Short mmCIF file of C-alpha atoms in Angstrom, two decimals:
data_model
loop_
_atom_site.label_atom_id
_atom_site.label_comp_id
_atom_site.label_asym_id
_atom_site.label_seq_id
_atom_site.Cartn_x
_atom_site.Cartn_y
_atom_site.Cartn_z
CA MET A 1 26.03 2.99 20.29
CA GLN A 2 24.63 -0.15 21.89
CA GLU A 3 23.16 1.91 24.72
CA PHE A 4 21.36 4.11 22.19
CA ALA A 5 20.17 1.11 20.20
CA ALA A 6 18.73 -0.42 23.37
CA LEU A 7 16.82 2.74 24.17
CA ALA A 8 15.62 3.07 20.58
CA ASN A 9 14.35 -0.51 20.71
CA SER A 10 12.51 0.18 23.98
CA LEU A 11 10.91 3.23 22.40
CA ALA A 12 9.79 1.17 19.42
CA ASP A 13 8.41 -1.53 21.73
CA LYS A 14 6.37 1.06 23.62
CA ALA A 15 5.08 2.60 20.40
CA GLY A 16 4.04 -0.85 19.20
CA GLU A 17 1.97 -1.47 22.33
CA ILE A 18 0.00 1.71 21.71
CA VAL A 19 -0.30 1.04 17.97
CA LYS A 20 -1.90 -2.35 18.67
CA LYS A 21 -4.41 -0.76 21.04
CA TYR A 22 -5.72 1.59 18.35
CA TYR A 23 -5.18 -0.35 15.12
CA ARG A 24 -8.48 -0.96 13.32
CA ALA A 25 -10.38 0.45 16.30
CA SER A 26 -12.73 3.38 15.84
CA LEU A 27 -10.83 6.62 16.22
CA ASP A 28 -11.89 10.20 16.63
CA ILE A 29 -10.09 11.73 13.74
CA GLU A 30 -9.03 15.33 13.96
CA ARG A 31 -7.79 17.21 10.97
CA LYS A 32 -4.77 19.41 11.16
CA GLU A 33 -4.68 22.61 9.19
CA ASN A 34 -2.91 20.86 6.35
CA ASP A 35 -5.72 18.29 6.37
CA SER A 36 -3.59 15.32 7.32
CA PRO A 37 -5.36 13.15 9.87
CA VAL A 38 -4.06 13.01 13.38
CA THR A 39 -5.07 10.20 15.62
CA LYS A 40 -5.17 9.69 19.32
CA ALA A 41 -2.57 6.99 18.80
CA ASP A 42 -0.17 9.51 17.25
CA LYS A 43 -0.31 11.78 20.27
CA GLU A 44 -0.27 9.05 22.90
CA ILE A 45 2.80 7.44 21.34
CA GLU A 46 4.77 10.64 21.10
CA GLN A 47 3.94 11.62 24.69
CA ALA A 48 5.00 8.19 25.98
CA LEU A 49 8.26 8.24 24.01
CA ARG A 50 9.10 11.79 25.11
CA GLU A 51 8.64 10.74 28.73
CA MET A 52 10.92 7.74 28.29
CA ILE A 53 13.65 9.82 26.63
CA ASN A 54 13.43 12.60 29.20
CA LYS A 55 13.68 10.07 32.02
CA THR A 56 16.65 8.17 30.58
CA ARG A 57 18.55 10.93 28.77
CA PRO A 58 17.24 14.30 29.97
CA ASP A 59 19.91 16.28 28.11
CA ASP A 60 19.02 14.95 24.66
CA GLY A 61 16.85 16.96 22.31
CA ILE A 62 13.57 15.70 20.88
CA LEU A 63 11.93 16.58 17.57
CA GLY A 64 8.52 15.00 17.11
CA GLU A 65 5.74 15.27 14.57
CA GLU A 66 3.08 16.23 17.08
CA TYR A 67 4.76 18.27 19.82
CA GLY A 68 7.61 20.08 18.12
CA PHE A 69 11.17 20.62 19.25
CA GLN A 70 12.84 20.24 22.65
CA GLY A 71 16.39 21.63 22.48
CA SER A 72 19.44 19.44 23.03
CA LYS A 73 22.11 19.99 25.68
CA SER A 74 24.05 16.82 24.83
CA GLY A 75 24.33 17.50 21.10
CA LEU A 76 22.12 14.49 20.41
CA THR A 77 18.52 14.72 19.24
CA TRP A 78 15.83 12.04 18.97
CA VAL A 79 13.50 12.41 16.02
CA ILE A 80 10.12 10.72 16.25
CA ASP A 81 7.29 10.10 13.84
CA PRO A 82 4.81 8.12 15.93
CA ILE A 83 2.86 6.89 12.90
CA ASP A 84 4.31 7.49 9.46
CA GLY A 85 1.68 6.58 6.90
CA THR A 86 -1.28 7.83 8.89
CA GLU A 87 -3.60 7.22 5.94
CA SER A 88 -2.59 3.56 5.83
CA PHE A 89 -3.06 3.32 9.60
CA MET A 90 -6.51 4.87 9.31
CA ILE A 91 -7.71 2.35 6.74
CA GLY A 92 -6.27 -0.55 8.73
CA ARG A 93 -3.47 -1.37 6.30
CA PRO A 94 -0.32 -2.58 8.07
CA THR A 95 2.19 -0.67 5.94
CA PHE A 96 2.55 2.35 8.23
CA GLY A 97 5.41 2.49 10.71
CA THR A 98 6.84 4.18 13.76
CA LEU A 99 10.03 6.08 12.89
CA ILE A 100 12.73 6.75 15.49
CA ALA A 101 16.06 8.40 14.69
CA LEU A 102 18.98 9.57 16.77
CA CYS A 103 20.91 12.50 15.35
CA ASP A 104 24.36 13.80 16.20
CA ASP A 105 23.70 17.51 15.76
CA ILE A 106 21.69 17.46 12.49
CA THR A 107 22.95 14.14 11.09
CA PRO A 108 21.09 10.85 11.70
CA LYS A 109 23.31 8.08 13.11
CA LEU A 110 20.67 5.52 14.06
CA GLY A 111 17.24 4.79 12.62
CA ILE A 112 14.35 2.42 13.23
CA ILE A 113 11.33 1.61 11.08
CA ASP A 114 8.94 -0.45 13.18
CA GLN A 115 5.82 -2.13 11.79
CA ALA A 116 4.20 -3.41 14.96
CA ILE A 117 1.24 -5.31 13.49
CA ILE A 118 3.19 -7.67 11.24
CA LYS A 119 6.20 -7.42 13.53
CA GLU A 120 8.90 -6.09 11.24
CA ARG A 121 11.63 -3.86 12.57
CA TRP A 122 14.43 -2.42 10.45
CA ILE A 123 17.40 -0.98 12.37
CA GLY A 124 20.20 1.02 10.79
CA ILE A 125 23.28 2.18 12.69
CA LYS A 126 26.06 4.21 11.09
CA GLY A 127 28.99 1.90 10.30
CA GLU A 128 27.00 -1.30 10.78
CA GLN A 129 25.01 -3.55 8.48
CA THR A 130 21.27 -2.82 8.59
CA THR A 131 19.05 -5.54 10.03
CA LEU A 132 15.43 -6.61 9.67
CA ASN A 133 14.29 -8.45 12.80
CA GLY A 134 17.94 -9.07 13.66
CA GLN A 135 18.91 -10.50 10.27
CA GLU A 136 21.42 -8.55 8.19
CA ILE A 137 19.96 -7.28 4.92
CA LYS A 138 21.25 -5.57 1.83
CA THR A 139 19.86 -3.80 -1.21
CA ARG A 140 19.82 -5.52 -4.60
CA ALA A 141 21.66 -4.78 -7.82
CA CYS A 142 19.82 -2.84 -10.54
CA LYS A 143 21.98 -1.70 -13.42
CA SER A 144 19.46 0.29 -15.47
CA ILE A 145 16.52 2.53 -14.79
CA TYR A 146 14.56 0.48 -17.35
CA ASP A 147 14.68 -2.52 -15.01
CA ALA A 148 13.85 -0.57 -11.88
CA ILE A 149 10.72 -0.80 -9.78
CA ILE A 150 10.08 2.56 -8.23
CA GLY A 151 7.92 3.49 -5.27
CA SER A 152 6.26 6.66 -4.07
CA THR A 153 3.41 7.48 -1.71
CA THR A 154 1.04 9.63 -3.75
CA PRO A 155 1.24 11.75 -6.89
CA TYR A 156 -0.28 14.56 -4.80
CA MET A 157 2.91 14.87 -2.74
CA PHE A 158 4.59 16.57 -5.71
CA SER A 159 3.49 20.05 -4.90
CA LYS A 160 4.59 21.92 -7.99
CA LEU A 161 4.21 20.98 -11.62
CA THR A 162 7.98 21.29 -12.06
CA ASP A 163 8.57 18.73 -9.33
CA TYR A 164 5.99 16.36 -10.73
CA GLY A 165 7.65 16.85 -14.10
CA ARG A 166 10.95 15.56 -12.74
CA ALA A 167 9.24 12.67 -10.99
CA TYR A 168 7.28 11.85 -14.12
CA GLU A 169 10.40 11.62 -16.27
CA ILE A 170 11.82 9.03 -13.92
CA PHE A 171 8.57 7.10 -13.72
CA GLU A 172 8.31 7.07 -17.50
CA LYS A 173 11.84 5.70 -17.89
CA THR A 174 10.86 2.68 -15.80
CA GLY A 175 7.90 2.02 -18.09
CA ASN A 176 5.72 3.44 -15.32
CA HIS A 177 6.78 0.49 -13.26
CA ILE A 178 5.72 2.31 -10.14
CA VAL A 179 4.07 1.23 -6.92
CA TRP A 180 2.07 3.81 -4.95
CA GLY A 181 1.11 3.94 -1.27
CA GLY A 182 4.71 3.59 -0.13
CA ASP A 183 5.33 5.49 3.11
CA CYS A 184 8.27 4.48 5.29
CA TYR A 185 7.61 0.80 4.70
CA MET A 186 8.93 1.01 1.14
CA TYR A 187 12.32 2.24 2.36
CA GLY A 188 12.46 -0.90 4.49
CA LEU A 189 11.60 -2.99 1.43
CA LEU A 190 14.22 -1.14 -0.64
CA SER A 191 16.80 -1.85 2.05
CA SER A 192 15.80 -5.52 2.00
CA GLY A 193 16.39 -5.69 -1.75
CA HIS A 194 12.79 -5.82 -3.03
CA LEU A 195 12.46 -2.35 -4.53
CA ASP A 196 14.97 -0.28 -6.53
CA VAL A 197 14.06 3.38 -6.15
CA ALA A 198 11.95 5.50 -3.80
CA PHE A 199 11.22 9.01 -5.02
CA GLU A 200 9.30 11.49 -2.89
CA GLU A 201 8.69 15.09 -2.06
CA ASP A 202 7.20 17.09 0.78
CA LEU A 203 8.73 14.92 3.52
CA LYS A 204 9.52 16.42 6.90
CA PRO A 205 12.68 15.60 8.92
CA HIS A 206 10.65 13.22 11.11
CA ASP A 207 9.59 11.42 7.91
CA PHE A 208 13.10 10.83 6.55
CA ALA A 209 15.67 11.02 9.38
CA ALA A 210 15.30 7.36 10.41
CA LEU A 211 15.49 6.16 6.81
CA ILE A 212 19.01 7.42 6.24
CA PRO A 213 21.08 5.02 8.41
CA ILE A 214 18.77 2.17 7.34
CA VAL A 215 19.22 2.66 3.60
CA LYS A 216 22.93 3.46 3.86
CA GLY A 217 23.67 0.54 6.18
CA ALA A 218 22.01 -1.79 3.65
CA GLY A 219 24.32 -0.52 0.89
CA GLY A 220 21.95 1.95 -0.76
CA HIS A 221 22.14 5.60 -1.76
CA ILE A 222 19.87 8.14 -0.09
CA SER A 223 20.06 11.91 -0.59
CA ASP A 224 18.06 14.90 -1.67
CA TRP A 225 17.25 15.21 -5.38
CA ARG A 226 20.49 17.07 -6.04
CA GLY A 227 22.55 14.32 -4.45
CA ASP A 228 23.31 16.25 -1.27
CA GLU A 229 23.31 14.60 2.14
CA LEU A 230 20.00 14.72 4.00
CA THR A 231 20.10 16.35 7.42
CA LEU A 232 17.48 17.80 9.75
CA ASN A 233 17.84 21.03 7.77
CA SER A 234 17.04 19.51 4.38
CA VAL A 235 13.89 20.27 2.45
CA GLY A 236 11.97 17.09 1.94
CA LYS A 237 12.89 16.04 -1.59
CA VAL A 238 14.11 12.51 -0.96
CA ILE A 239 15.48 9.87 -3.28
CA ALA A 240 16.70 6.43 -2.27
CA VAL A 241 18.35 4.05 -4.73
CA GLY A 242 19.08 0.47 -3.74
CA ASP A 243 22.03 0.08 -6.14
CA PRO A 244 24.32 3.15 -5.79
CA GLU A 245 25.61 2.51 -9.32
CA LEU A 246 22.16 3.45 -10.59
CA TRP A 247 22.29 6.87 -8.94
CA PRO A 248 24.39 8.66 -11.62
CA GLU A 249 21.84 7.69 -14.31
CA ILE A 250 18.97 9.06 -12.23
CA ASP A 251 21.03 12.13 -11.37
CA ARG A 252 21.46 12.82 -15.10
CA ILE A 253 17.70 12.47 -15.72
CA ILE A 254 16.92 14.95 -12.96
CA ARG A 255 19.57 17.44 -14.15
CA LYS A 256 18.53 17.21 -17.79
CA SER A 257 14.85 17.56 -17.00
CA PRO A 258 13.38 20.62 -18.67
CA TYR A 259 11.15 21.16 -15.65
CA MET B 1 -23.32 -23.54 -0.75
CA GLN B 2 -21.29 -25.06 2.09
CA GLU B 3 -19.74 -27.56 -0.33
CA PHE B 4 -18.63 -24.71 -2.59
CA ALA B 5 -17.30 -22.71 0.35
CA ALA B 6 -15.27 -25.72 1.48
CA LEU B 7 -13.73 -26.11 -1.97
CA ALA B 8 -13.06 -22.37 -2.23
CA ASN B 9 -11.29 -22.48 1.14
CA SER B 10 -9.17 -25.43 0.00
CA LEU B 11 -8.22 -23.53 -3.14
CA ALA B 12 -7.21 -20.51 -1.06
CA ASP B 13 -5.18 -22.72 1.29
CA LYS B 14 -3.31 -24.20 -1.67
CA ALA B 15 -2.66 -20.78 -3.18
CA GLY B 16 -1.33 -19.59 0.17
CA GLU B 17 1.20 -22.44 0.32
CA ILE B 18 2.60 -21.41 -3.04
CA VAL B 19 2.52 -17.70 -2.19
CA LYS B 20 4.65 -18.32 0.91
CA LYS B 21 7.20 -20.25 -1.13
CA TYR B 22 7.80 -17.31 -3.48
CA TYR B 23 7.13 -14.26 -1.27
CA ARG B 24 10.23 -12.06 -0.97
CA ALA B 25 12.28 -14.69 -2.80
CA SER B 26 14.13 -13.82 -5.97
CA LEU B 27 11.89 -14.31 -8.95
CA ASP B 28 12.48 -14.43 -12.65
CA ILE B 29 10.11 -11.77 -13.76
CA GLU B 30 8.55 -11.99 -17.18
CA ARG B 31 6.65 -9.13 -18.68
CA LYS B 32 3.40 -9.62 -20.49
CA GLU B 33 2.58 -7.55 -23.51
CA ASN B 34 0.75 -5.04 -21.36
CA ASP B 35 3.88 -4.76 -19.26
CA SER B 36 2.34 -6.08 -16.05
CA PRO B 37 4.73 -8.44 -14.30
CA VAL B 38 3.93 -12.11 -14.22
CA THR B 39 5.60 -14.32 -11.73
CA LYS B 40 6.24 -17.98 -11.48
CA ALA B 41 4.01 -17.95 -8.43
CA ASP B 42 1.10 -16.64 -10.52
CA LYS B 43 1.31 -19.52 -12.97
CA GLU B 44 1.99 -22.21 -10.42
CA ILE B 45 -0.99 -21.17 -8.31
CA GLU B 46 -3.41 -21.07 -11.22
CA GLN B 47 -2.28 -24.46 -12.50
CA ALA B 48 -2.66 -26.03 -9.06
CA LEU B 49 -6.13 -24.54 -8.55
CA ARG B 50 -7.31 -25.59 -12.01
CA GLU B 51 -6.24 -29.15 -11.26
CA MET B 52 -8.11 -29.15 -7.95
CA ILE B 53 -11.30 -27.80 -9.54
CA ASN B 54 -11.13 -30.19 -12.49
CA LYS B 55 -10.66 -33.13 -10.12
CA THR B 56 -13.48 -32.18 -7.75
CA ARG B 57 -15.99 -30.55 -10.12
CA PRO B 58 -15.03 -31.39 -13.70
CA ASP B 59 -18.18 -29.84 -15.18
CA ASP B 60 -17.56 -26.38 -13.78
CA GLY B 61 -16.02 -23.66 -15.92
CA ILE B 62 -12.80 -21.85 -15.03
CA LEU B 63 -11.75 -18.32 -15.89
CA GLY B 64 -8.23 -17.48 -14.80
CA GLU B 65 -5.87 -14.57 -15.27
CA GLU B 66 -3.07 -16.65 -16.74
CA TYR B 67 -4.65 -19.50 -18.68
CA GLY B 68 -7.94 -18.13 -20.00
CA PHE B 69 -11.37 -19.70 -20.12
CA GLN B 70 -12.51 -23.30 -19.73
CA GLY B 71 -16.22 -23.55 -20.59
CA SER B 72 -18.83 -24.64 -18.06
CA LYS B 73 -21.18 -27.61 -18.39
CA SER B 74 -22.73 -27.16 -14.96
CA GLY B 75 -23.59 -23.49 -15.36
CA LEU B 76 -21.09 -22.62 -12.63
CA THR B 77 -17.74 -20.96 -13.28
CA TRP B 78 -14.76 -20.44 -10.97
CA VAL B 79 -12.90 -17.18 -11.49
CA ILE B 80 -9.31 -17.02 -10.27
CA ASP B 81 -6.75 -14.27 -9.90
CA PRO B 82 -3.76 -16.07 -8.41
CA ILE B 83 -2.08 -12.87 -7.24
CA ASP B 84 -4.02 -9.64 -7.42
CA GLY B 85 -1.65 -6.78 -6.72
CA THR B 86 1.35 -8.28 -8.48
CA GLU B 87 3.32 -5.08 -8.00
CA SER B 88 2.84 -5.26 -4.23
CA PHE B 89 3.82 -8.92 -4.30
CA MET B 90 6.95 -8.10 -6.27
CA ILE B 91 8.13 -5.50 -3.78
CA GLY B 92 7.39 -7.79 -0.83
CA ARG B 93 4.44 -5.81 0.50
CA PRO B 94 1.75 -8.05 2.00
CA THR B 95 -1.27 -6.23 0.58
CA PHE B 96 -1.73 -8.40 -2.51
CA GLY B 97 -4.23 -11.23 -2.42
CA THR B 98 -5.51 -14.37 -4.08
CA LEU B 99 -9.01 -13.89 -5.48
CA ILE B 100 -11.41 -16.78 -5.94
CA ALA B 101 -15.02 -16.37 -7.08
CA LEU B 102 -17.77 -18.79 -7.97
CA CYS B 103 -20.27 -17.54 -10.52
CA ASP B 104 -23.73 -18.79 -11.40
CA ASP B 105 -23.67 -18.10 -15.13
CA ILE B 106 -22.11 -14.61 -15.14
CA THR B 107 -23.06 -13.54 -11.61
CA PRO B 108 -20.68 -14.03 -8.65
CA LYS B 109 -22.28 -15.82 -5.71
CA LEU B 110 -19.22 -16.51 -3.58
CA GLY B 111 -15.94 -14.65 -3.23
CA ILE B 112 -12.69 -14.96 -1.31
CA ILE B 113 -9.88 -12.45 -0.78
CA ASP B 114 -6.97 -14.29 0.81
CA GLN B 115 -3.85 -12.57 2.14
CA ALA B 116 -1.67 -15.53 2.99
CA ILE B 117 1.30 -13.74 4.57
CA ILE B 118 -0.57 -11.91 7.31
CA LYS B 119 -3.26 -14.57 7.31
CA GLU B 120 -6.39 -12.62 6.52
CA ARG B 121 -9.23 -14.20 4.59
CA TRP B 122 -12.45 -12.42 3.67
CA ILE B 123 -15.31 -14.67 2.52
CA GLY B 124 -18.55 -13.41 1.01
CA ILE B 125 -21.49 -15.65 0.16
CA LYS B 126 -24.71 -14.39 -1.37
CA GLY B 127 -27.37 -14.10 1.33
CA GLU B 128 -24.91 -14.44 4.21
CA GLN B 129 -22.92 -11.97 6.32
CA THR B 130 -19.35 -11.54 5.09
CA THR B 131 -16.60 -12.79 7.40
CA LEU B 132 -12.93 -11.98 7.99
CA ASN B 133 -11.16 -14.98 9.46
CA GLY B 134 -14.54 -16.36 10.53
CA GLN B 135 -15.73 -13.19 12.28
CA GLU B 136 -18.74 -11.41 10.81
CA ILE B 137 -17.92 -7.92 9.56
CA LYS B 138 -19.83 -4.95 8.23
CA THR B 139 -19.11 -1.69 6.46
CA ARG B 140 -19.27 1.60 8.37
CA ALA B 141 -21.60 4.56 8.08
CA CYS B 142 -20.42 7.59 6.07
CA LYS B 143 -23.08 10.18 5.37
CA SER B 144 -21.16 12.63 3.20
CA ILE B 145 -18.49 12.46 0.55
CA TYR B 146 -16.61 15.17 2.47
CA ASP B 147 -16.01 12.72 5.33
CA ALA B 148 -15.05 9.82 3.10
CA ILE B 149 -11.67 8.16 2.79
CA ILE B 150 -11.32 6.85 -0.72
CA GLY B 151 -8.94 4.26 -2.11
CA SER B 152 -7.59 3.44 -5.55
CA THR B 153 -4.60 1.53 -6.87
CA THR B 154 -2.82 3.96 -9.19
CA PRO B 155 -3.72 7.13 -11.08
CA TYR B 156 -2.35 5.40 -14.17
CA MET B 157 -5.27 2.94 -14.18
CA PHE B 158 -7.56 5.70 -15.47
CA SER B 159 -6.86 5.20 -19.12
CA LYS B 160 -8.62 8.18 -20.63
CA LEU B 161 -8.58 11.77 -19.54
CA THR B 162 -12.37 11.71 -19.32
CA ASP B 163 -12.23 8.83 -16.86
CA TYR B 164 -9.54 10.45 -14.78
CA GLY B 165 -11.69 13.59 -14.83
CA ARG B 166 -14.56 11.73 -13.21
CA ALA B 167 -12.25 10.12 -10.68
CA TYR B 168 -10.61 13.44 -9.94
CA GLU B 169 -13.92 15.13 -9.17
CA ILE B 170 -14.66 12.51 -6.57
CA PHE B 171 -11.15 12.67 -5.10
CA GLU B 172 -11.40 16.45 -4.88
CA LYS B 173 -14.72 16.30 -3.03
CA THR B 174 -13.07 14.25 -0.29
CA GLY B 175 -10.38 16.89 0.10
CA ASN B 176 -8.06 14.50 -1.75
CA HIS B 177 -8.43 12.20 1.20
CA ILE B 178 -7.24 9.33 -0.94
CA VAL B 179 -5.04 6.32 -0.27
CA TRP B 180 -3.18 4.76 -3.21
CA GLY B 181 -1.78 1.28 -3.67
CA GLY B 182 -5.10 -0.39 -2.93
CA ASP B 183 -5.58 -3.59 -4.94
CA CYS B 184 -8.05 -6.19 -3.66
CA TYR B 185 -6.95 -5.67 -0.08
CA MET B 186 -8.73 -2.32 0.12
CA TYR B 187 -12.08 -3.94 -0.74
CA GLY B 188 -11.51 -6.19 2.27
CA LEU B 189 -10.76 -3.14 4.40
CA LEU B 190 -13.85 -1.38 3.05
CA SER B 191 -15.95 -4.43 3.93
CA SER B 192 -14.45 -4.40 7.42
CA GLY B 193 -15.50 -0.77 7.91
CA HIS B 194 -12.11 0.99 7.62
CA LEU B 195 -12.47 2.67 4.23
CA ASP B 196 -15.49 4.38 2.64
CA VAL B 197 -15.06 4.29 -1.13
CA ALA B 198 -12.98 2.34 -3.64
CA PHE B 199 -12.92 3.79 -7.15
CA GLU B 200 -11.08 2.05 -9.98
CA GLU B 201 -10.89 1.47 -13.68
CA ASP B 202 -9.35 -1.06 -16.02
CA LEU B 203 -10.19 -4.07 -13.84
CA LYS B 204 -10.74 -7.46 -15.42
CA PRO B 205 -13.46 -9.92 -14.31
CA HIS B 206 -10.85 -11.90 -12.37
CA ASP B 207 -9.97 -8.67 -10.53
CA PHE B 208 -13.50 -7.82 -9.40
CA ALA B 209 -15.71 -10.97 -9.40
CA ALA B 210 -14.68 -12.08 -5.91
CA LEU B 211 -15.16 -8.61 -4.46
CA ILE B 212 -18.88 -8.47 -5.20
CA PRO B 213 -20.28 -11.00 -2.69
CA ILE B 214 -17.75 -9.75 -0.10
CA VAL B 215 -18.74 -6.08 -0.30
CA LYS B 216 -22.48 -6.83 -0.61
CA GLY B 217 -22.48 -9.34 2.23
CA ALA B 218 -20.86 -6.71 4.46
CA GLY B 219 -23.67 -4.25 3.68
CA GLY B 220 -21.89 -2.18 1.03
CA HIS B 221 -22.72 -1.08 -2.49
CA ILE B 222 -20.63 -2.30 -5.42
CA SER B 223 -21.41 -1.67 -9.09
CA ASP B 224 -20.02 -0.21 -12.27
CA TRP B 225 -19.74 3.58 -12.45
CA ARG B 226 -23.29 3.86 -13.83
CA GLY B 227 -24.68 1.90 -10.91
CA ASP B 228 -25.32 -1.26 -12.93
CA GLU B 229 -24.63 -4.70 -11.48
CA LEU B 230 -21.16 -6.08 -12.16
CA THR B 231 -21.04 -9.42 -13.97
CA LEU B 232 -18.37 -11.30 -15.90
CA ASN B 233 -19.45 -9.25 -18.92
CA SER B 234 -18.87 -5.84 -17.32
CA VAL B 235 -16.15 -3.49 -18.38
CA GLY B 236 -13.87 -2.86 -15.45
CA LYS B 237 -15.10 0.47 -14.08
CA VAL B 238 -15.71 -0.48 -10.46
CA ILE B 239 -16.98 1.53 -7.52
CA ALA B 240 -17.57 0.22 -4.02
CA VAL B 241 -19.17 2.32 -1.30
CA GLY B 242 -19.27 1.12 2.30
CA ASP B 243 -22.42 3.04 3.20
CA PRO B 244 -25.04 2.51 0.45
CA GLU B 245 -26.69 5.80 1.46
CA LEU B 246 -23.60 7.59 0.14
CA TRP B 247 -23.97 6.07 -3.31
CA PRO B 248 -26.64 8.50 -4.66
CA GLU B 249 -24.36 11.47 -3.88
CA ILE B 250 -21.46 9.87 -5.74
CA ASP B 251 -23.79 8.86 -8.55
CA ARG B 252 -24.78 12.53 -8.95
CA ILE B 253 -21.13 13.63 -9.07
CA ILE B 254 -20.36 11.11 -11.81
CA ARG B 255 -23.48 12.01 -13.83
CA LYS B 256 -22.91 15.76 -13.54
CA SER B 257 -19.23 15.47 -14.44
CA PRO B 258 -18.44 17.48 -17.56
CA TYR B 259 -15.95 14.80 -18.57
#
């Protein structure tokens, strides 16, 4: 695993170099069909990282946000989101991140969240304690939903009224103690013990794969909304809970929701 | 004005020292009646800043988030929000800020947004160009609402359906190109030319006073939703627009809103 961690760190270093070149610079913004902004930085990072992986481990698969899927011969697949939180990146707010995951078949075993501007890197490896900049971290205790601080990225990510209904019931239970604008960075903060719940929808595998070993290795629960393990085949309904003992209470709220 | 700027900078320095002591540390969180979290850091900063002002300029008034109003004999009043974006502070996200304004009667003439963790300080002084860490900055051009990126803190800040209706019409015009979780930091980003519109409700004078000289001194428009000047007497419906030529279009949307 150390060999993979070394490569993952090199990939994150390279991504950070490119991020710094474009951060708060003028960018020609394209719009994808789904209207999310794509930046030159996004593409340049993914191209550079694909080249590095293909050179070092040509038999590994690659799944990236920008350039799709390259099949795996080794059984291992790298999953890359060059810039998660593109909106934050575009407005010059340093709470976006580069996400890198390594999956064994469809299951993430290693994940990195890298925030290159304020130099914060979370690394999660299956079976090891998660670290932030090399220091071991863990999630915090939270015994009741009423005490929880919950994070999400935008209310608009809940695509159907039924899904927003479920989200809303959870938000309401916390006294609407909710922080918006989360992106990947909030899963790092949850893993570091500063946030209790992250609740999101409409995430793609490149958005959540890296988060799984990070949250789990810090002692937290992360799954889909039904409590099932997240894999590259999951639909993007993601919940992370810092204190796993809080999960059954949230599970009950979701199951009892009339929506 | 240089004397005032020097004092304002000293106040921000002091606030930053206290911020660093409490940032990402465990805090005993109290809840105010309105359920917003108050931290020890909040109170300690405001007390320290009040002492500094009273020692240096005992005749000036002080209006703070935590300890209310101290009347002015000089005609000048300092307005302090020790930590704007308390929720971000609580989850360890460095997009909160200390806000310091100096008002002549009820009109802000000087404002500071200080982000002590990533060391970013915006200073606006009436009649001068706004600076970020000493470098002059300006807002960017944006000729149409369809090209705008808009920021706000939380959809829950729009207290009445009619107000959310107005907000929603503007958000929709931008193709819901909206970034949440803004707080004071987004007005800094708008002044630096990275964001086009900030649209918020339910702000208190200590939340918006400092923003006014910063946005104006960077070339932007900032007012209440009707276009009237913001003063300490304004209700907290705040709109900032980086390119003042975009304001009439937004003004029309608000006026024509059926809500």
